[in-house]
Amino acid sequence: MCEVLEVSKSGYYKWLKKRKNNSPNKTRKEKIKAKIRRLFFQNKKVYGSPRITRELHKEGVKITERTVGRYMREMNLRAIPEQKFVVTTDSKHNNPVYPNLLGRKFNPGKPNMVWTTDITGLLPLCLQTSFSLFAGTVAPSPVPANLLFSICRFIGPFLCACKPSFFHLQVHWRISMCL
């Protein structure tokens, strides 16, 4: 029969063994794994075995949490915990609060009335950009890592030349470590 079908004997026996291993339990396991994978990605990789087990119970699948956890380990699916919201603004202080001079009016009537700047530091380098809200132009300039020196040296002459009525400065620092 192998000669008629042009199949090797080892190929036939391999197919026969695979067919025997295709038991109902194995097909059920593959269907459940597919459902677990679907629920995992549908819920943005946040659900672990307890939540996925509850969802499977809602769908009418009888399975234990331990089995779901084992299947997830076999598929290398690990839940990513949700990041908790952290409040970083301290509004309860006695420091002076500056008034909102811009008042959400981002289209000034004249040039050099409103400028904004941003200093981003990726140690040991910094990049300072200034942006005119009237013209929509950006003026980037690299600055040294010493922030106070850079503010005095690069922004000071700029402010003297333009004389804006409003100037906003925002500072970001990204510290990277090479291990």
PDB file of C-alpha atoms in Angstrom:
ATOM      1  CA  MET A   1       0.000   0.000   0.000  1.00  0.00           C
ATOM      2  CA  CYS A   2       2.934   2.359   0.735  1.00  0.00           C
ATOM      3  CA  GLU A   3       4.194   1.791  -2.829  1.00  0.00           C
ATOM      4  CA  VAL A   4       0.796   2.663  -4.321  1.00  0.00           C
ATOM      5  CA  LEU A   5       0.503   5.854  -2.241  1.00  0.00           C
ATOM      6  CA  GLU A   6       4.203   6.625  -2.782  1.00  0.00           C
ATOM      7  CA  VAL A   7       4.776   7.019   0.961  1.00  0.00           C
ATOM      8  CA  SER A   8       7.701   5.663   2.969  1.00  0.00           C
ATOM      9  CA  LYS A   9       7.054   3.087   5.666  1.00  0.00           C
ATOM     10  CA  SER A  10       8.402   5.395   8.392  1.00  0.00           C
ATOM     11  CA  GLY A  11       6.144   8.212   7.151  1.00  0.00           C
ATOM     12  CA  TYR A  12       3.108   5.909   7.288  1.00  0.00           C
ATOM     13  CA  TYR A  13       3.886   4.775  10.840  1.00  0.00           C
ATOM     14  CA  LYS A  14       4.519   8.373  11.935  1.00  0.00           C
ATOM     15  CA  TRP A  15       1.112   9.379  10.541  1.00  0.00           C
ATOM     16  CA  LEU A  16      -0.533   6.391  12.230  1.00  0.00           C
ATOM     17  CA  LYS A  17       1.042   7.268  15.613  1.00  0.00           C
ATOM     18  CA  LYS A  18      -0.005  10.917  15.277  1.00  0.00           C
ATOM     19  CA  ARG A  19      -3.547   9.799  14.492  1.00  0.00           C
ATOM     20  CA  LYS A  20      -3.647   7.649  17.635  1.00  0.00           C
ATOM     21  CA  ASN A  21      -2.384  10.537  19.797  1.00  0.00           C
ATOM     22  CA  ASN A  22      -5.190  12.763  18.532  1.00  0.00           C
ATOM     23  CA  SER A  23      -7.368  11.882  21.516  1.00  0.00           C
ATOM     24  CA  PRO A  24     -10.481  13.809  22.639  1.00  0.00           C
ATOM     25  CA  ASN A  25      -8.579  15.160  25.662  1.00  0.00           C
ATOM     26  CA  LYS A  26      -5.843  16.557  23.430  1.00  0.00           C
ATOM     27  CA  THR A  27      -8.327  18.272  21.106  1.00  0.00           C
ATOM     28  CA  ARG A  28     -10.188  19.705  24.164  1.00  0.00           C
ATOM     29  CA  LYS A  29      -6.876  20.997  25.529  1.00  0.00           C
ATOM     30  CA  GLU A  30      -6.044  22.711  22.230  1.00  0.00           C
ATOM     31  CA  LYS A  31      -9.510  24.329  22.082  1.00  0.00           C
ATOM     32  CA  ILE A  32      -9.158  25.597  25.666  1.00  0.00           C
ATOM     33  CA  LYS A  33      -5.646  26.914  24.921  1.00  0.00           C
ATOM     34  CA  ALA A  34      -7.060  28.810  21.945  1.00  0.00           C
ATOM     35  CA  LYS A  35      -9.748  30.351  24.185  1.00  0.00           C
ATOM     36  CA  ILE A  36      -7.148  31.263  26.818  1.00  0.00           C
ATOM     37  CA  ARG A  37      -4.954  32.914  24.172  1.00  0.00           C
ATOM     38  CA  ARG A  38      -7.966  34.822  22.794  1.00  0.00           C
ATOM     39  CA  LEU A  39      -9.013  36.079  26.261  1.00  0.00           C
ATOM     40  CA  PHE A  40      -5.433  36.980  27.165  1.00  0.00           C
ATOM     41  CA  PHE A  41      -4.877  39.195  24.119  1.00  0.00           C
ATOM     42  CA  GLN A  42      -8.456  40.490  24.079  1.00  0.00           C
ATOM     43  CA  ASN A  43      -7.865  41.878  27.577  1.00  0.00           C
ATOM     44  CA  LYS A  44      -4.552  43.561  26.653  1.00  0.00           C
ATOM     45  CA  LYS A  45      -2.287  40.987  28.351  1.00  0.00           C
ATOM     46  CA  VAL A  46      -3.525  42.082  31.798  1.00  0.00           C
ATOM     47  CA  TYR A  47      -5.583  39.027  32.762  1.00  0.00           C
ATOM     48  CA  GLY A  48      -3.844  36.245  34.664  1.00  0.00           C
ATOM     49  CA  SER A  49      -5.123  32.751  35.367  1.00  0.00           C
ATOM     50  CA  PRO A  50      -7.757  33.765  37.990  1.00  0.00           C
ATOM     51  CA  ARG A  51      -9.505  36.255  35.709  1.00  0.00           C
ATOM     52  CA  ILE A  52      -9.222  34.046  32.640  1.00  0.00           C
ATOM     53  CA  THR A  53     -10.685  31.141  34.645  1.00  0.00           C
ATOM     54  CA  ARG A  54     -13.683  33.321  35.590  1.00  0.00           C
ATOM     55  CA  GLU A  55     -14.174  34.324  31.955  1.00  0.00           C
ATOM     56  CA  LEU A  56     -13.996  30.686  30.851  1.00  0.00           C
ATOM     57  CA  HIS A  57     -16.579  29.765  33.515  1.00  0.00           C
ATOM     58  CA  LYS A  58     -18.866  32.484  32.095  1.00  0.00           C
ATOM     59  CA  GLU A  59     -18.473  30.852  28.672  1.00  0.00           C
ATOM     60  CA  GLY A  60     -19.463  27.503  30.183  1.00  0.00           C
ATOM     61  CA  VAL A  61     -16.024  25.852  30.233  1.00  0.00           C
ATOM     62  CA  LYS A  62     -15.356  23.722  33.321  1.00  0.00           C
ATOM     63  CA  ILE A  63     -11.704  24.155  34.220  1.00  0.00           C
ATOM     64  CA  THR A  64      -9.649  24.898  37.321  1.00  0.00           C
ATOM     65  CA  GLU A  65      -7.475  27.939  37.869  1.00  0.00           C
ATOM     66  CA  ARG A  66      -4.454  25.697  38.309  1.00  0.00           C
ATOM     67  CA  THR A  67      -4.997  24.114  34.874  1.00  0.00           C
ATOM     68  CA  VAL A  68      -5.402  27.533  33.260  1.00  0.00           C
ATOM     69  CA  GLY A  69      -2.136  28.626  34.908  1.00  0.00           C
ATOM     70  CA  ARG A  70      -0.350  25.521  33.617  1.00  0.00           C
ATOM     71  CA  TYR A  71      -1.657  26.071  30.069  1.00  0.00           C
ATOM     72  CA  MET A  72      -0.591  29.724  30.212  1.00  0.00           C
ATOM     73  CA  ARG A  73       2.924  28.686  31.288  1.00  0.00           C
ATOM     74  CA  GLU A  74       3.065  26.191  28.402  1.00  0.00           C
ATOM     75  CA  MET A  75       2.157  29.001  25.989  1.00  0.00           C
ATOM     76  CA  ASN A  76       4.541  31.489  27.704  1.00  0.00           C
ATOM     77  CA  LEU A  77       1.705  33.904  28.524  1.00  0.00           C
ATOM     78  CA  ARG A  78       2.372  36.102  31.552  1.00  0.00           C
ATOM     79  CA  ALA A  79       0.040  38.830  32.734  1.00  0.00           C
ATOM     80  CA  ILE A  80       1.442  42.349  32.835  1.00  0.00           C
ATOM     81  CA  PRO A  81       0.197  44.087  36.006  1.00  0.00           C
ATOM     82  CA  GLU A  82      -1.683  47.326  35.442  1.00  0.00           C
ATOM     83  CA  GLN A  83       0.253  50.431  36.439  1.00  0.00           C
ATOM     84  CA  LYS A  84      -1.362  52.186  39.377  1.00  0.00           C
ATOM     85  CA  PHE A  85      -2.077  55.896  38.957  1.00  0.00           C
ATOM     86  CA  VAL A  86       0.467  57.903  40.930  1.00  0.00           C
ATOM     87  CA  VAL A  87      -0.271  61.505  41.834  1.00  0.00           C
ATOM     88  CA  THR A  88       2.890  63.558  41.339  1.00  0.00           C
ATOM     89  CA  THR A  89       1.441  67.032  41.832  1.00  0.00           C
ATOM     90  CA  ASP A  90       1.498  68.498  45.327  1.00  0.00           C
ATOM     91  CA  SER A  91      -1.263  71.117  45.334  1.00  0.00           C
ATOM     92  CA  LYS A  92      -1.272  71.542  49.125  1.00  0.00           C
ATOM     93  CA  HIS A  93       1.656  73.897  49.582  1.00  0.00           C
ATOM     94  CA  ASN A  94       2.283  77.475  50.644  1.00  0.00           C
ATOM     95  CA  ASN A  95       4.444  78.373  47.648  1.00  0.00           C
ATOM     96  CA  PRO A  96       3.223  81.136  45.328  1.00  0.00           C
ATOM     97  CA  VAL A  97       1.068  79.954  42.420  1.00  0.00           C
ATOM     98  CA  TYR A  98       1.654  81.885  39.235  1.00  0.00           C
ATOM     99  CA  PRO A  99      -1.419  83.145  37.371  1.00  0.00           C
ATOM    100  CA  ASN A 100      -2.487  81.618  34.066  1.00  0.00           C
ATOM    101  CA  LEU A 101      -1.402  84.427  31.749  1.00  0.00           C
ATOM    102  CA  LEU A 102      -2.072  82.496  28.558  1.00  0.00           C
ATOM    103  CA  GLY A 103      -5.679  81.558  29.405  1.00  0.00           C
ATOM    104  CA  ARG A 104      -5.705  78.805  26.728  1.00  0.00           C
ATOM    105  CA  LYS A 105      -5.342  81.457  24.000  1.00  0.00           C
ATOM    106  CA  PHE A 106      -2.711  79.749  21.868  1.00  0.00           C
ATOM    107  CA  ASN A 107      -3.004  82.163  18.920  1.00  0.00           C
ATOM    108  CA  PRO A 108      -1.354  85.444  19.913  1.00  0.00           C
ATOM    109  CA  GLY A 109      -2.115  88.470  17.772  1.00  0.00           C
ATOM    110  CA  LYS A 110       1.468  89.685  17.285  1.00  0.00           C
ATOM    111  CA  PRO A 111       4.877  88.078  16.844  1.00  0.00           C
ATOM    112  CA  ASN A 112       7.135  87.625  19.878  1.00  0.00           C
ATOM    113  CA  MET A 113       4.255  87.818  22.351  1.00  0.00           C
ATOM    114  CA  VAL A 114       4.229  84.172  23.463  1.00  0.00           C
ATOM    115  CA  TRP A 115       7.155  81.770  23.347  1.00  0.00           C
ATOM    116  CA  THR A 116       7.543  78.381  24.977  1.00  0.00           C
ATOM    117  CA  THR A 117      10.650  76.329  25.507  1.00  0.00           C
ATOM    118  CA  ASP A 118      11.561  72.828  26.554  1.00  0.00           C
ATOM    119  CA  ILE A 119      14.870  71.586  27.878  1.00  0.00           C
ATOM    120  CA  THR A 120      15.286  67.824  27.618  1.00  0.00           C
ATOM    121  CA  GLY A 121      18.324  66.360  29.268  1.00  0.00           C
ATOM    122  CA  LEU A 122      19.632  62.935  28.344  1.00  0.00           C
ATOM    123  CA  LEU A 123      22.746  62.977  30.465  1.00  0.00           C
ATOM    124  CA  PRO A 124      25.359  64.170  29.710  1.00  0.00           C
ATOM    125  CA  LEU A 125      23.746  66.077  26.797  1.00  0.00           C
ATOM    126  CA  CYS A 126      20.818  68.502  26.675  1.00  0.00           C
ATOM    127  CA  LEU A 127      18.645  69.878  23.903  1.00  0.00           C
ATOM    128  CA  GLN A 128      16.808  73.160  24.291  1.00  0.00           C
ATOM    129  CA  THR A 129      14.063  74.126  21.835  1.00  0.00           C
ATOM    130  CA  SER A 130      12.119  77.372  21.711  1.00  0.00           C
ATOM    131  CA  PHE A 131       8.753  77.599  19.956  1.00  0.00           C
ATOM    132  CA  SER A 132       6.890  80.705  18.813  1.00  0.00           C
ATOM    133  CA  LEU A 133       3.118  80.293  19.127  1.00  0.00           C
ATOM    134  CA  PHE A 134       2.541  83.077  16.593  1.00  0.00           C
ATOM    135  CA  ALA A 135       4.803  81.896  13.777  1.00  0.00           C
ATOM    136  CA  GLY A 136       4.878  78.207  14.672  1.00  0.00           C
ATOM    137  CA  THR A 137       8.665  78.129  14.311  1.00  0.00           C
ATOM    138  CA  VAL A 138      11.035  75.997  16.343  1.00  0.00           C
ATOM    139  CA  ALA A 139      14.555  77.069  17.253  1.00  0.00           C
ATOM    140  CA  PRO A 140      16.551  74.070  18.558  1.00  0.00           C
ATOM    141  CA  SER A 141      19.965  74.443  20.117  1.00  0.00           C
ATOM    142  CA  PRO A 142      22.194  71.951  21.970  1.00  0.00           C
ATOM    143  CA  VAL A 143      23.178  73.074  25.437  1.00  0.00           C
ATOM    144  CA  PRO A 144      25.615  71.796  28.063  1.00  0.00           C
ATOM    145  CA  ALA A 145      24.339  69.517  30.796  1.00  0.00           C
ATOM    146  CA  ASN A 146      24.627  72.183  33.472  1.00  0.00           C
ATOM    147  CA  LEU A 147      21.030  73.392  33.479  1.00  0.00           C
ATOM    148  CA  LEU A 148      21.524  76.706  35.280  1.00  0.00           C
ATOM    149  CA  PHE A 149      24.418  77.607  33.018  1.00  0.00           C
ATOM    150  CA  SER A 150      22.371  76.726  29.933  1.00  0.00           C
ATOM    151  CA  ILE A 151      19.399  78.814  31.022  1.00  0.00           C
ATOM    152  CA  CYS A 152      21.562  81.872  31.638  1.00  0.00           C
ATOM    153  CA  ARG A 153      23.723  81.455  28.559  1.00  0.00           C
ATOM    154  CA  PHE A 154      21.200  80.444  25.882  1.00  0.00           C
ATOM    155  CA  ILE A 155      17.766  81.627  26.980  1.00  0.00           C
ATOM    156  CA  GLY A 156      18.846  84.943  28.515  1.00  0.00           C
ATOM    157  CA  PRO A 157      20.028  86.595  25.255  1.00  0.00           C
ATOM    158  CA  PHE A 158      17.020  85.115  23.441  1.00  0.00           C
ATOM    159  CA  LEU A 159      14.613  86.740  25.904  1.00  0.00           C
ATOM    160  CA  CYS A 160      16.434  90.062  25.646  1.00  0.00           C
ATOM    161  CA  ALA A 161      16.247  90.019  21.840  1.00  0.00           C
ATOM    162  CA  CYS A 162      12.568  88.992  21.481  1.00  0.00           C
ATOM    163  CA  LYS A 163      11.105  90.634  24.603  1.00  0.00           C
ATOM    164  CA  PRO A 164       8.068  88.309  24.749  1.00  0.00           C
ATOM    165  CA  SER A 165       5.229  89.226  27.089  1.00  0.00           C
ATOM    166  CA  PHE A 166       4.914  85.579  28.135  1.00  0.00           C
ATOM    167  CA  PHE A 167       7.545  82.846  28.281  1.00  0.00           C
ATOM    168  CA  HIS A 168       7.005  79.235  29.437  1.00  0.00           C
ATOM    169  CA  LEU A 169       9.868  76.886  30.346  1.00  0.00           C
ATOM    170  CA  GLN A 170       9.483  73.140  30.833  1.00  0.00           C
ATOM    171  CA  VAL A 171      12.349  70.898  31.879  1.00  0.00           C
ATOM    172  CA  HIS A 172      12.603  67.101  31.422  1.00  0.00           C
ATOM    173  CA  TRP A 173      15.433  64.840  32.547  1.00  0.00           C
ATOM    174  CA  ARG A 174      16.028  61.311  31.332  1.00  0.00           C
ATOM    175  CA  ILE A 175      18.826  59.583  33.178  1.00  0.00           C
ATOM    176  CA  SER A 176      20.151  56.549  31.367  1.00  0.00           C
ATOM    177  CA  MET A 177      22.576  54.086  32.851  1.00  0.00           C
ATOM    178  CA  CYS A 178      24.862  51.824  30.911  1.00  0.00           C
ATOM    179  CA  LEU A 179      25.451  48.553  32.737  1.00  0.00           C
TER     180      LEU A 179
END
